[in-house]
Amino acid sequence: MLQCLNPALRKYKKNEYLSVQGDDFYALGILLAGEAMVVKDNAAGQRTIMTVLGEGDIFGETAAFSGEKKWPASVIAQRNCQALFLPPEKITGNCCRQCPSHRRLITNMLRIVSDRALALSKKVEYLSIKSIRGKIATFLFEQYQKQGSATFMLPLKRNEMAEFLNVARPSLSREMCRMREEGVIDFHRSSIKIKNVEALKSMIE
Amino acid sequence: MLQCLNPALRKYKKNEYLSVQGDDFYALGILLAGEAMVVKDNAAGQRTIMTVLGEGDIFGETAAFSGEKKWPASVIAQRNCQALFLPPEKITGNCCRQCPSHRRLITNMLRIVSDRALALSKKVEYLSIKSIRGKIATFLFEQYQKQGSATFMLPLKRNEMAEFLNVARPSLSREMCRMREEGVIDFHRSSIKIKNVEALKSMIE
DNA sequence: GTAAAGCAGTAACCATTGTTACCAACAGCG
DNA sequence: CGCTGTTGGTAACAATGGTTACTGCTTTAC
């Protein structure tokens, strides 16, 4: 079976990175020996520990089958580690002649469930932020990155945005206006301009 | 391919239930025609709309491959609907001779990713509750159901419980004591007794 | 063009929750 | 037994965010 999967075995010293957040994703990981930490950095550079991996634990399983082909978090060796990496195609793969449509079905299924998990994990991120300002900053910064320009249109109305961020609409308005007064952003209705990216970043979290 | 999967086709009139939250889960659904709503009821009887399904949308995909074999939400026809139901085993199934270990691998993978999605959706539920009291009530009620008795031990220390619910520890203590004063619960350290289940339920959400 | 509906900003007030700091109860240990 | 560290309750105060209600600006429909 292992031959069929053709996994890559790698060794890491303490504090080495098994994977780096944002890097291209090629292979699902299995920690064979040692201990590693899954950490997520946000835009402000703050780091959150997601989990600690022990021997036998799998990492990157959500990204493996989703549409997103970047590592959603970094994995850092806490001690010397050994890890196996296997490309997700190998798992769903047709090493043992199966009907192609069946294979397609399984792949789709995995992708659907994984995408769902990714979306939920995004939602958890937003909900875990306590201040409205932090939520706004995170939201805007993400839009800014996605749209690539400092001036863009918000994809949601205030109403919807408030619901999405789980806050009251007037509170959202109030806070956005404060941020405008402070010169961090400028906006009118749905069009928005980020005037000070660094300041915005620092408000994240 | 469809023969291989052997799906059940069912028709529903407006307002009929395609699935009922808490019922045993046997088959994954695909909405072929019509429109349906996915709703989640909480213990207090309040209903949240999760999504609206259109033609071609899949429902129950997370439960299908996870360890949990109950419907996590209800699906209600908004208009006359047609839906296809197929048992998840058929998807992962060996209709086309594949090596058993490979099949095992795929099933495990699906289960892992699905369980992850379920856990995240649970977390979202907790984080979406705004009042501390609501969080406590939800948490306690869930423990109560899981442990089956009105007197039980909390699995977390105050510290950890506060972190889990994403609130400050003193605020948690304060609120728990208020609930004790009101006669809804009684507790000492980690041992807790639910004195008024109905009152507790009504505090959920 | 005008009425009606929906959307967004504003302000005052109030409730809830976080913060900080301190204290009491308890567990483990010599 | 008393020391120490941990855990949990308490209280005062500050800050944050929700509520409500009103306003004016846009958009849509007729």
GROMACS .gro file of C-alpha atoms (C1' of nucleotides) in nm:
model
  470
    1MET     CA    1   0.000   0.000   0.000
    2LEU     CA    2   0.272   0.244   0.089
    3GLN     CA    3   0.445   0.187  -0.240
    4CYS     CA    4   0.124   0.263  -0.414
    5LEU     CA    5   0.100   0.594  -0.232
    6ASN     CA    6   0.463   0.680  -0.282
    7PRO     CA    7   0.501   0.913   0.013
    8ALA     CA    8   0.796   1.143   0.077
    9LEU     CA    9   0.964   1.105   0.413
   10ARG     CA   10   1.131   1.414   0.557
   11LYS     CA   11   1.313   1.491   0.876
   12TYR     CA   12   1.313   1.819   1.062
   13LYS     CA   13   1.515   1.965   1.346
   14LYS     CA   14   1.356   2.153   1.631
   15ASN     CA   15   1.205   2.486   1.525
   16GLU     CA   16   1.219   2.404   1.157
   17TYR     CA   17   0.907   2.463   0.951
   18LEU     CA   18   0.727   2.159   0.815
   19SER     CA   19   0.504   2.394   0.622
   20VAL     CA   20   0.469   2.767   0.586
   21GLN     CA   21   0.138   2.947   0.586
   22GLY     CA   22   0.057   3.081   0.242
   23ASP     CA   23   0.297   2.852   0.060
   24ASP     CA   24   0.167   2.638  -0.221
   25PHE     CA   25   0.012   2.318  -0.103
   26TYR     CA   26   0.124   1.995  -0.264
   27ALA     CA   27   0.095   1.725  -0.007
   28LEU     CA   28  -0.093   1.619   0.301
   29GLY     CA   29   0.124   1.557   0.604
   30ILE     CA   30   0.144   1.285   0.864
   31LEU     CA   31   0.363   1.333   1.166
   32LEU     CA   32   0.545   1.006   1.228
   33ALA     CA   33   0.769   1.105   1.513
   34GLY     CA   34   0.824   1.407   1.733
   35GLU     CA   35   0.593   1.693   1.818
   36ALA     CA   36   0.489   1.991   1.610
   37MET     CA   37   0.273   2.296   1.649
   38VAL     CA   38   0.015   2.427   1.406
   39VAL     CA   39   0.014   2.806   1.419
   40LYS     CA   40  -0.179   3.067   1.231
   41ASP     CA   41  -0.046   3.416   1.179
   42ASN     CA   42  -0.284   3.699   1.113
   43ALA     CA   43  -0.213   4.010   0.911
   44ALA     CA   44  -0.099   4.202   1.217
   45GLY     CA   45   0.168   3.941   1.275
   46GLN     CA   46   0.004   3.793   1.580
   47ARG     CA   47   0.028   3.421   1.615
   48THR     CA   48  -0.232   3.180   1.742
   49ILE     CA   49  -0.164   2.821   1.834
   50MET     CA   50  -0.423   2.605   1.669
   51THR     CA   51  -0.320   2.263   1.794
   52VAL     CA   52  -0.023   2.061   1.899
   53LEU     CA   53   0.041   1.756   1.686
   54GLY     CA   54   0.162   1.428   1.827
   55GLU     CA   55   0.282   1.115   1.657
   56GLY     CA   56   0.039   0.982   1.403
   57ASP     CA   57  -0.148   1.308   1.365
   58ILE     CA   58  -0.244   1.433   1.025
   59PHE     CA   59  -0.208   1.793   0.914
   60GLY     CA   60  -0.329   1.985   0.613
   61GLU     CA   61  -0.622   1.750   0.558
   62THR     CA   62  -0.867   2.031   0.499
   63ALA     CA   63  -0.658   2.208   0.241
   64ALA     CA   64  -0.576   1.881   0.072
   65PHE     CA   65  -0.914   1.832  -0.085
   66SER     CA   66  -1.048   2.185  -0.099
   67GLY     CA   67  -1.018   2.429  -0.384
   68GLU     CA   68  -0.770   2.637  -0.185
   69LYS     CA   69  -0.418   2.527  -0.272
   70LYS     CA   70  -0.221   2.716  -0.008
   71TRP     CA   71  -0.126   2.612   0.341
   72PRO     CA   72  -0.377   2.774   0.575
   73ALA     CA   73  -0.134   2.761   0.867
   74SER     CA   74   0.231   2.694   0.944
   75VAL     CA   75   0.356   2.382   1.112
   76ILE     CA   76   0.667   2.413   1.327
   77ALA     CA   77   0.871   2.130   1.478
   78GLN     CA   78   0.878   2.146   1.857
   79ARG     CA   79   1.139   1.877   1.869
   80ASN     CA   80   1.311   1.674   1.602
   81CYS     CA   81   1.042   1.537   1.377
   82GLN     CA   82   0.976   1.295   1.098
   83ALA     CA   83   0.690   1.350   0.863
   84LEU     CA   84   0.542   1.175   0.567
   85PHE     CA   85   0.398   1.380   0.284
   86LEU     CA   86   0.159   1.242   0.031
   87PRO     CA   87  -0.013   1.419  -0.254
   88PRO     CA   88  -0.388   1.410  -0.212
   89GLU     CA   89  -0.430   1.279  -0.567
   90LYS     CA   90  -0.268   0.959  -0.452
   91ILE     CA   91  -0.534   0.902  -0.194
   92THR     CA   92  -0.820   0.948  -0.432
   93GLY     CA   93  -0.602   0.807  -0.706
   94ASN     CA   94  -0.668   0.521  -0.938
   95CYS     CA   95  -0.387   0.291  -0.845
   96CYS     CA   96  -0.629   0.002  -0.846
   97ARG     CA   97  -0.845   0.050  -1.152
   98GLN     CA   98  -1.170   0.195  -1.045
   99CYS     CA   99  -1.434   0.343  -1.267
  100PRO     CA  100  -1.339   0.703  -1.346
  101SER     CA  101  -1.680   0.847  -1.277
  102HIS     CA  102  -1.680   0.692  -0.936
  103ARG     CA  103  -1.344   0.844  -0.871
  104ARG     CA  104  -1.473   1.180  -0.982
  105LEU     CA  105  -1.762   1.146  -0.743
  106ILE     CA  106  -1.537   1.080  -0.449
  107THR     CA  107  -1.310   1.369  -0.533
  108ASN     CA  108  -1.605   1.603  -0.557
  109MET     CA  109  -1.737   1.484  -0.228
  110LEU     CA  110  -1.406   1.543  -0.056
  111ARG     CA  111  -1.380   1.886  -0.207
  112ILE     CA  112  -1.728   1.984  -0.096
  113VAL     CA  113  -1.675   1.875   0.261
  114SER     CA  114  -1.332   2.034   0.276
  115ASP     CA  115  -1.453   2.363   0.138
  116ARG     CA  116  -1.723   2.360   0.397
  117ALA     CA  117  -1.466   2.310   0.670
  118LEU     CA  118  -1.252   2.591   0.536
  119ALA     CA  119  -1.543   2.831   0.522
  120LEU     CA  120  -1.637   2.744   0.876
  121SER     CA  121  -1.287   2.797   1.000
  122LYS     CA  122  -1.293   3.141   0.842
  123LYS     CA  123  -1.615   3.215   1.021
  124VAL     CA  124  -1.466   3.105   1.352
  125GLU     CA  125  -1.181   3.346   1.294
  126TYR     CA  126  -1.418   3.638   1.257
  127LEU     CA  127  -1.636   3.540   1.548
  128SER     CA  128  -1.341   3.502   1.781
  129ILE     CA  129  -1.243   3.865   1.741
  130LYS     CA  130  -1.393   4.061   2.027
  131SER     CA  131  -1.379   4.425   1.924
  132ILE     CA  132  -1.583   4.564   1.641
  133ARG     CA  133  -1.280   4.751   1.525
  134GLY     CA  134  -1.083   4.430   1.500
  135LYS     CA  135  -1.357   4.269   1.297
  136ILE     CA  136  -1.383   4.562   1.061
  137ALA     CA  137  -1.007   4.576   1.016
  138THR     CA  138  -0.986   4.205   0.946
  139PHE     CA  139  -1.271   4.220   0.702
  140LEU     CA  140  -1.142   4.522   0.516
  141PHE     CA  141  -0.789   4.395   0.502
  142GLU     CA  142  -0.906   4.069   0.356
  143GLN     CA  143  -1.111   4.247   0.092
  144TYR     CA  144  -0.814   4.469   0.019
  145GLN     CA  145  -0.594   4.168  -0.040
  146LYS     CA  146  -0.855   3.991  -0.245
  147GLN     CA  147  -0.930   4.287  -0.466
  148GLY     CA  148  -0.570   4.402  -0.491
  149SER     CA  149  -0.645   4.772  -0.472
  150ALA     CA  150  -0.674   5.021  -0.187
  151THR     CA  151  -0.995   5.153  -0.336
  152PHE     CA  152  -1.274   4.906  -0.390
  153MET     CA  153  -1.637   4.821  -0.344
  154LEU     CA  154  -1.765   4.637  -0.040
  155PRO     CA  155  -1.946   4.320  -0.138
  156LEU     CA  156  -2.203   4.361   0.139
  157LYS     CA  157  -2.445   4.627   0.250
  158ARG     CA  158  -2.400   4.762   0.602
  159ASN     CA  159  -2.686   4.549   0.709
  160GLU     CA  160  -2.536   4.228   0.580
  161MET     CA  161  -2.188   4.323   0.687
  162ALA     CA  162  -2.314   4.376   1.042
  163GLU     CA  163  -2.484   4.040   1.037
  164PHE     CA  164  -2.176   3.873   0.897
  165LEU     CA  165  -1.956   4.021   1.167
  166ASN     CA  166  -2.219   3.944   1.429
  167VAL     CA  167  -2.260   4.302   1.554
  168ALA     CA  168  -2.536   4.561   1.554
  169ARG     CA  169  -2.558   4.780   1.246
  170PRO     CA  170  -2.543   5.118   1.422
  171SER     CA  171  -2.242   5.001   1.620
  172LEU     CA  172  -2.074   4.907   1.295
  173SER     CA  173  -2.150   5.244   1.142
  174ARG     CA  174  -2.026   5.424   1.450
  175GLU     CA  175  -1.697   5.241   1.450
  176MET     CA  176  -1.640   5.282   1.078
  177CYS     CA  177  -1.694   5.653   1.111
  178ARG     CA  178  -1.444   5.670   1.393
  179MET     CA  179  -1.191   5.500   1.175
  180ARG     CA  180  -1.263   5.753   0.905
  181GLU     CA  181  -1.212   6.040   1.149
  182GLU     CA  182  -0.879   5.888   1.239
  183GLY     CA  183  -0.779   5.892   0.876
  184VAL     CA  184  -0.735   5.518   0.842
  185ILE     CA  185  -1.005   5.471   0.584
  186ASP     CA  186  -1.241   5.673   0.375
  187PHE     CA  187  -1.574   5.562   0.242
  188HIS     CA  188  -1.908   5.653   0.105
  189ARG     CA  189  -2.173   5.386   0.107
  190SER     CA  190  -2.020   5.079  -0.049
  191SER     CA  191  -1.713   5.236  -0.201
  192ILE     CA  192  -1.420   5.236   0.030
  193LYS     CA  193  -1.059   5.348   0.030
  194ILE     CA  194  -0.792   5.231   0.265
  195LYS     CA  195  -0.575   5.532   0.338
  196ASN     CA  196  -0.338   5.376   0.587
  197VAL     CA  197  -0.278   5.007   0.539
  198GLU     CA  198  -0.030   4.981   0.826
  199ALA     CA  199  -0.269   5.138   1.073
  200LEU     CA  200  -0.543   4.907   0.954
  201LYS     CA  201  -0.319   4.605   0.997
  202SER     CA  202  -0.233   4.706   1.349
  203MET     CA  203  -0.602   4.708   1.437
  204ILE     CA  204  -0.642   4.346   1.343
  205GLU     CA  205  -0.702   4.130   1.647
  206MET     CA  206  -2.353   0.525  -1.295
  207LEU     CA  207  -2.688   0.603  -1.143
  208GLN     CA  208  -2.781   0.239  -1.138
  209CYS     CA  209  -2.465   0.166  -0.953
  210LEU     CA  210  -2.556   0.422  -0.690
  211ASN     CA  211  -2.913   0.311  -0.664
  212PRO     CA  212  -3.061   0.633  -0.535
  213ALA     CA  213  -3.409   0.679  -0.395
  214LEU     CA  214  -3.618   0.949  -0.557
  215ARG     CA  215  -3.878   1.118  -0.340
  216LYS     CA  216  -4.128   1.395  -0.393
  217TYR     CA  217  -4.242   1.647  -0.136
  218LYS     CA  218  -4.519   1.902  -0.118
  219LYS     CA  219  -4.462   2.251   0.008
  220ASN     CA  220  -4.382   2.266   0.383
  221GLU     CA  221  -4.310   1.896   0.405
  222TYR     CA  222  -3.993   1.787   0.579
  223LEU     CA  223  -3.722   1.629   0.366
  224SER     CA  224  -3.534   1.553   0.684
  225VAL     CA  225  -3.587   1.614   1.051
  226GLN     CA  226  -3.315   1.733   1.284
  227GLY     CA  227  -3.209   1.459   1.522
  228ASP     CA  228  -3.351   1.176   1.313
  229ASP     CA  229  -3.123   0.892   1.214
  230PHE     CA  230  -2.918   0.966   0.911
  231TYR     CA  231  -2.916   0.713   0.632
  232ALA     CA  232  -2.867   0.900   0.312
  233LEU     CA  233  -2.718   1.209   0.162
  234GLY     CA  234  -2.963   1.430  -0.025
  235ILE     CA  235  -2.959   1.608  -0.357
  236LEU     CA  236  -3.233   1.853  -0.439
  237LEU     CA  237  -3.335   1.793  -0.799
  238ALA     CA  238  -3.623   2.035  -0.827
  239GLY     CA  239  -3.789   2.298  -0.615
  240GLU     CA  240  -3.653   2.499  -0.327
  241ALA     CA  241  -3.590   2.397   0.032
  242MET     CA  242  -3.467   2.555   0.349
  243VAL     CA  243  -3.212   2.415   0.591
  244VAL     CA  244  -3.306   2.516   0.943
  245LYS     CA  245  -3.154   2.444   1.278
  246ASP     CA  246  -3.358   2.442   1.595
  247ASN     CA  247  -3.190   2.498   1.926
  248ALA     CA  248  -3.298   2.363   2.260
  249ALA     CA  249  -3.512   2.667   2.333
  250GLY     CA  250  -3.708   2.598   2.019
  251GLN     CA  251  -3.571   2.893   1.828
  252ARG     CA  252  -3.508   2.837   1.464
  253THR     CA  253  -3.222   2.964   1.253
  254ILE     CA  254  -3.214   2.952   0.877
  255MET     CA  255  -2.885   2.805   0.770
  256THR     CA  256  -2.920   2.821   0.393
  257VAL     CA  257  -3.171   2.804   0.116
  258LEU     CA  258  -3.119   2.518  -0.123
  259GLY     CA  259  -3.178   2.545  -0.494
  260GLU     CA  260  -3.186   2.284  -0.765
  261GLY     CA  261  -2.878   2.070  -0.772
  262ASP     CA  262  -2.773   2.155  -0.417
  263ILE     CA  263  -2.654   1.884  -0.187
  264PHE     CA  264  -2.759   1.854   0.175
  265GLY     CA  265  -2.637   1.645   0.464
  266GLU     CA  266  -2.291   1.606   0.316
  267THR     CA  267  -2.115   1.672   0.643
  268ALA     CA  268  -2.313   1.423   0.843
  269ALA     CA  269  -2.279   1.166   0.566
  270PHE     CA  270  -1.918   1.085   0.631
  271SER     CA  271  -1.874   1.184   0.991
  272GLY     CA  272  -1.913   0.967   1.295
  273GLU     CA  273  -2.236   1.145   1.385
  274LYS     CA  274  -2.529   0.957   1.239
  275LYS     CA  275  -2.810   1.202   1.305
  276TRP     CA  276  -2.937   1.485   1.089
  277PRO     CA  277  -2.778   1.804   1.225
  278ALA     CA  278  -3.058   2.018   1.084
  279SER     CA  279  -3.403   1.991   0.930
  280VAL     CA  280  -3.475   2.048   0.564
  281ILE     CA  281  -3.817   2.186   0.473
  282ALA     CA  282  -3.966   2.216   0.127
  283GLN     CA  283  -4.043   2.576   0.035
  284ARG     CA  284  -4.229   2.462  -0.272
  285ASN     CA  285  -4.296   2.124  -0.423
  286CYS     CA  286  -3.967   1.943  -0.436
  287GLN     CA  287  -3.796   1.637  -0.573
  288ALA     CA  288  -3.495   1.495  -0.402
  289LEU     CA  289  -3.259   1.209  -0.453
  290PHE     CA  290  -3.123   1.024  -0.153
  291LEU     CA  291  -2.817   0.809  -0.166
  292PRO     CA  292  -2.647   0.623   0.114
  293PRO     CA  293  -2.292   0.746   0.166
  294GLU     CA  294  -2.159   0.391   0.151
  295LYS     CA  295  -2.256   0.386  -0.212
  296ILE     CA  296  -2.032   0.677  -0.286
  297THR     CA  297  -1.728   0.533  -0.121
  298GLY     CA  298  -1.852   0.187  -0.215
  299ASN     CA  299  -1.677  -0.083  -0.406
  300CYS     CA  300  -1.910  -0.117  -0.700
  301CYS     CA  301  -1.608  -0.123  -0.927
  302ARG     CA  302  -1.360  -0.353  -0.757
  303GLN     CA  303  -1.099  -0.141  -0.592
  304CYS     CA  304  -0.842  -0.251  -0.343
  305PRO     CA  305  -1.002  -0.263   0.003
  306SER     CA  306  -0.723  -0.079   0.179
  307HIS     CA  307  -0.751   0.206  -0.062
  308ARG     CA  308  -1.120   0.220   0.001
  309ARG     CA  309  -1.054   0.226   0.373
  310LEU     CA  310  -0.817   0.514   0.326
  311ILE     CA  311  -1.070   0.720   0.138
  312THR     CA  312  -1.340   0.653   0.393
  313ASN     CA  313  -1.111   0.757   0.674
  314MET     CA  314  -1.019   1.073   0.494
  315LEU     CA  315  -1.379   1.165   0.441
  316ARG     CA  316  -1.457   1.098   0.801
  317ILE     CA  317  -1.172   1.310   0.927
  318VAL     CA  318  -1.262   1.607   0.714
  319SER     CA  319  -1.630   1.575   0.796
  320ASP     CA  320  -1.570   1.550   1.166
  321ARG     CA  321  -1.359   1.859   1.144
  322ALA     CA  322  -1.642   2.043   0.972
  323LEU     CA  323  -1.889   1.928   1.235
  324ALA     CA  324  -1.666   2.039   1.520
  325LEU     CA  325  -1.622   2.377   1.358
  326SER     CA  326  -1.991   2.420   1.309
  327LYS     CA  327  -2.038   2.349   1.678
  328LYS     CA  328  -1.782   2.614   1.759
  329VAL     CA  329  -1.959   2.864   1.537
  330GLU     CA  330  -2.278   2.794   1.725
  331TYR     CA  331  -2.117   2.885   2.055
  332LEU     CA  332  -1.940   3.190   1.924
  333SER     CA  333  -2.255   3.327   1.765
  334ILE     CA  334  -2.432   3.350   2.097
  335LYS     CA  335  -2.394   3.700   2.229
  336SER     CA  336  -2.484   3.687   2.596
  337ILE     CA  337  -2.273   3.504   2.848
  338ARG     CA  338  -2.588   3.362   2.996
  339GLY     CA  339  -2.685   3.214   2.662
  340LYS     CA  340  -2.345   3.056   2.625
  341ILE     CA  341  -2.355   2.907   2.972
  342ALA     CA  342  -2.705   2.774   2.922
  343THR     CA  343  -2.614   2.616   2.590
  344PHE     CA  344  -2.302   2.463   2.732
  345LEU     CA  345  -2.471   2.326   3.042
  346PHE     CA  346  -2.767   2.195   2.854
  347GLU     CA  347  -2.544   2.010   2.616
  348GLN     CA  348  -2.350   1.856   2.902
  349TYR     CA  349  -2.675   1.765   3.069
  350GLN     CA  350  -2.792   1.583   2.759
  351LYS     CA  351  -2.461   1.414   2.706
  352GLN     CA  352  -2.429   1.294   3.062
  353GLY     CA  353  -2.795   1.209   3.103
  354SER     CA  354  -2.826   1.331   3.460
  355ALA     CA  355  -2.917   1.665   3.615
  356THR     CA  356  -2.621   1.637   3.849
  357PHE     CA  357  -2.283   1.597   3.692
  358MET     CA  358  -1.923   1.711   3.675
  359LEU     CA  359  -1.810   1.986   3.442
  360PRO     CA  360  -1.537   1.864   3.210
  361LEU     CA  361  -1.356   2.198   3.221
  362LYS     CA  362  -1.219   2.424   3.489
  363ARG     CA  363  -1.363   2.776   3.503
  364ASN     CA  364  -1.055   2.898   3.333
  365GLU     CA  365  -1.087   2.665   3.041
  366MET     CA  366  -1.460   2.702   3.023
  367ALA     CA  367  -1.420   3.078   2.995
  368GLU     CA  368  -1.169   3.036   2.718
  369PHE     CA  369  -1.391   2.788   2.539
  370LEU     CA  370  -1.687   3.023   2.552
  371ASN     CA  371  -1.466   3.317   2.459
  372VAL     CA  372  -1.547   3.527   2.765
  373ALA     CA  373  -1.356   3.659   3.065
  374ARG     CA  374  -1.338   3.428   3.364
  375PRO     CA  375  -1.475   3.669   3.627
  376SER     CA  376  -1.763   3.751   3.398
  377LEU     CA  377  -1.837   3.381   3.369
  378SER     CA  378  -1.827   3.335   3.745
  379ARG     CA  379  -2.049   3.634   3.799
  380GLU     CA  380  -2.311   3.510   3.561
  381MET     CA  381  -2.306   3.156   3.694
  382CYS     CA  382  -2.361   3.288   4.043
  383ARG     CA  383  -2.655   3.495   3.927
  384MET     CA  384  -2.808   3.185   3.777
  385ARG     CA  385  -2.758   3.010   4.107
  386GLU     CA  386  -2.928   3.294   4.294
  387GLU     CA  387  -3.219   3.260   4.057
  388GLY     CA  388  -3.247   2.895   4.144
  389VAL     CA  389  -3.183   2.765   3.795
  390ILE     CA  390  -2.866   2.578   3.879
  391ASP     CA  391  -2.660   2.489   4.180
  392PHE     CA  392  -2.290   2.421   4.182
  393HIS     CA  393  -1.977   2.396   4.379
  394ARG     CA  394  -1.654   2.400   4.188
  395SER     CA  395  -1.685   2.147   3.911
  396SER     CA  396  -1.989   1.963   4.037
  397ILE     CA  397  -2.310   2.106   3.908
  398LYS     CA  398  -2.681   2.042   3.938
  399ILE     CA  399  -2.945   2.168   3.705
  400LYS     CA  400  -3.245   2.253   3.920
  401ASN     CA  401  -3.474   2.391   3.654
  402VAL     CA  402  -3.421   2.246   3.310
  403GLU     CA  403  -3.702   2.445   3.153
  404ALA     CA  404  -3.565   2.774   3.279
  405LEU     CA  405  -3.221   2.677   3.153
  406LYS     CA  406  -3.361   2.592   2.813
  407SER     CA  407  -3.535   2.924   2.788
  408MET     CA  408  -3.203   3.099   2.841
  409ILE     CA  409  -3.053   2.938   2.538
  410GLU     CA  410  -2.998   3.193   2.265
  411DG     C1'  411  -4.150   6.393  -1.089
  412DT     C1'  412  -4.300   6.225  -0.677
  413DA     C1'  413  -4.422   5.875  -0.343
  414DA     C1'  414  -4.257   5.490  -0.101
  415DA     C1'  415  -3.917   5.184   0.052
  416DG     C1'  416  -3.474   5.084   0.176
  417DC     C1'  417  -3.026   5.212   0.327
  418DA     C1'  418  -2.689   5.450   0.604
  419DG     C1'  419  -2.542   5.794   0.964
  420DT     C1'  420  -2.625   5.991   1.421
  421DA     C1'  421  -2.703   6.057   1.911
  422DA     C1'  422  -2.838   5.957   2.388
  423DC     C1'  423  -2.890   5.622   2.698
  424DC     C1'  424  -2.827   5.192   2.913
  425DA     C1'  425  -2.694   4.703   2.978
  426DT     C1'  426  -2.351   4.389   2.951
  427DT     C1'  427  -1.904   4.250   2.981
  428DG     C1'  428  -1.407   4.316   3.061
  429DT     C1'  429  -1.040   4.465   3.391
  430DT     C1'  430  -0.802   4.457   3.791
  431DA     C1'  431  -0.713   4.335   4.221
  432DC     C1'  432  -0.803   4.096   4.630
  433DC     C1'  433  -0.957   3.714   4.907
  434DA     C1'  434  -1.117   3.240   5.041
  435DA     C1'  435  -1.120   2.761   4.972
  436DC     C1'  436  -0.879   2.376   4.853
  437DA     C1'  437  -0.508   2.027   4.705
  438DG     C1'  438  -0.065   1.858   4.720
  439DC     C1'  439   0.341   1.812   4.971
  440DG     C1'  440   0.711   1.828   5.286
  441DC     C1'  441   0.043   2.057   6.032
  442DG     C1'  442   0.144   2.471   5.781
  443DC     C1'  443   0.336   2.618   5.336
  444DT     C1'  444   0.252   2.698   4.855
  445DG     C1'  445   0.025   2.711   4.426
  446DT     C1'  446  -0.404   2.674   4.208
  447DT     C1'  447  -0.871   2.754   4.151
  448DG     C1'  448  -1.279   3.011   4.196
  449DG     C1'  449  -1.572   3.396   4.395
  450DT     C1'  450  -1.622   3.899   4.460
  451DA     C1'  451  -1.645   4.391   4.399
  452DA     C1'  452  -1.568   4.852   4.186
  453DC     C1'  453  -1.493   5.069   3.785
  454DA     C1'  454  -1.427   5.146   3.294
  455DA     C1'  455  -1.516   5.047   2.837
  456DT     C1'  456  -1.755   4.862   2.484
  457DG     C1'  457  -2.136   4.771   2.226
  458DG     C1'  458  -2.654   4.728   2.186
  459DT     C1'  459  -3.102   4.978   2.159
  460DT     C1'  460  -3.402   5.295   1.997
  461DA     C1'  461  -3.546   5.642   1.742
  462DC     C1'  462  -3.489   5.991   1.424
  463DT     C1'  463  -3.280   6.193   1.008
  464DG     C1'  464  -3.157   6.249   0.534
  465DC     C1'  465  -3.000   6.040   0.117
  466DT     C1'  466  -3.075   5.693  -0.277
  467DT     C1'  467  -3.313   5.402  -0.551
  468DT     C1'  468  -3.720   5.212  -0.744
  469DA     C1'  469  -4.170   5.215  -0.916
  470DC     C1'  470  -4.555   5.428  -1.088
   0.00000   0.00000   0.00000
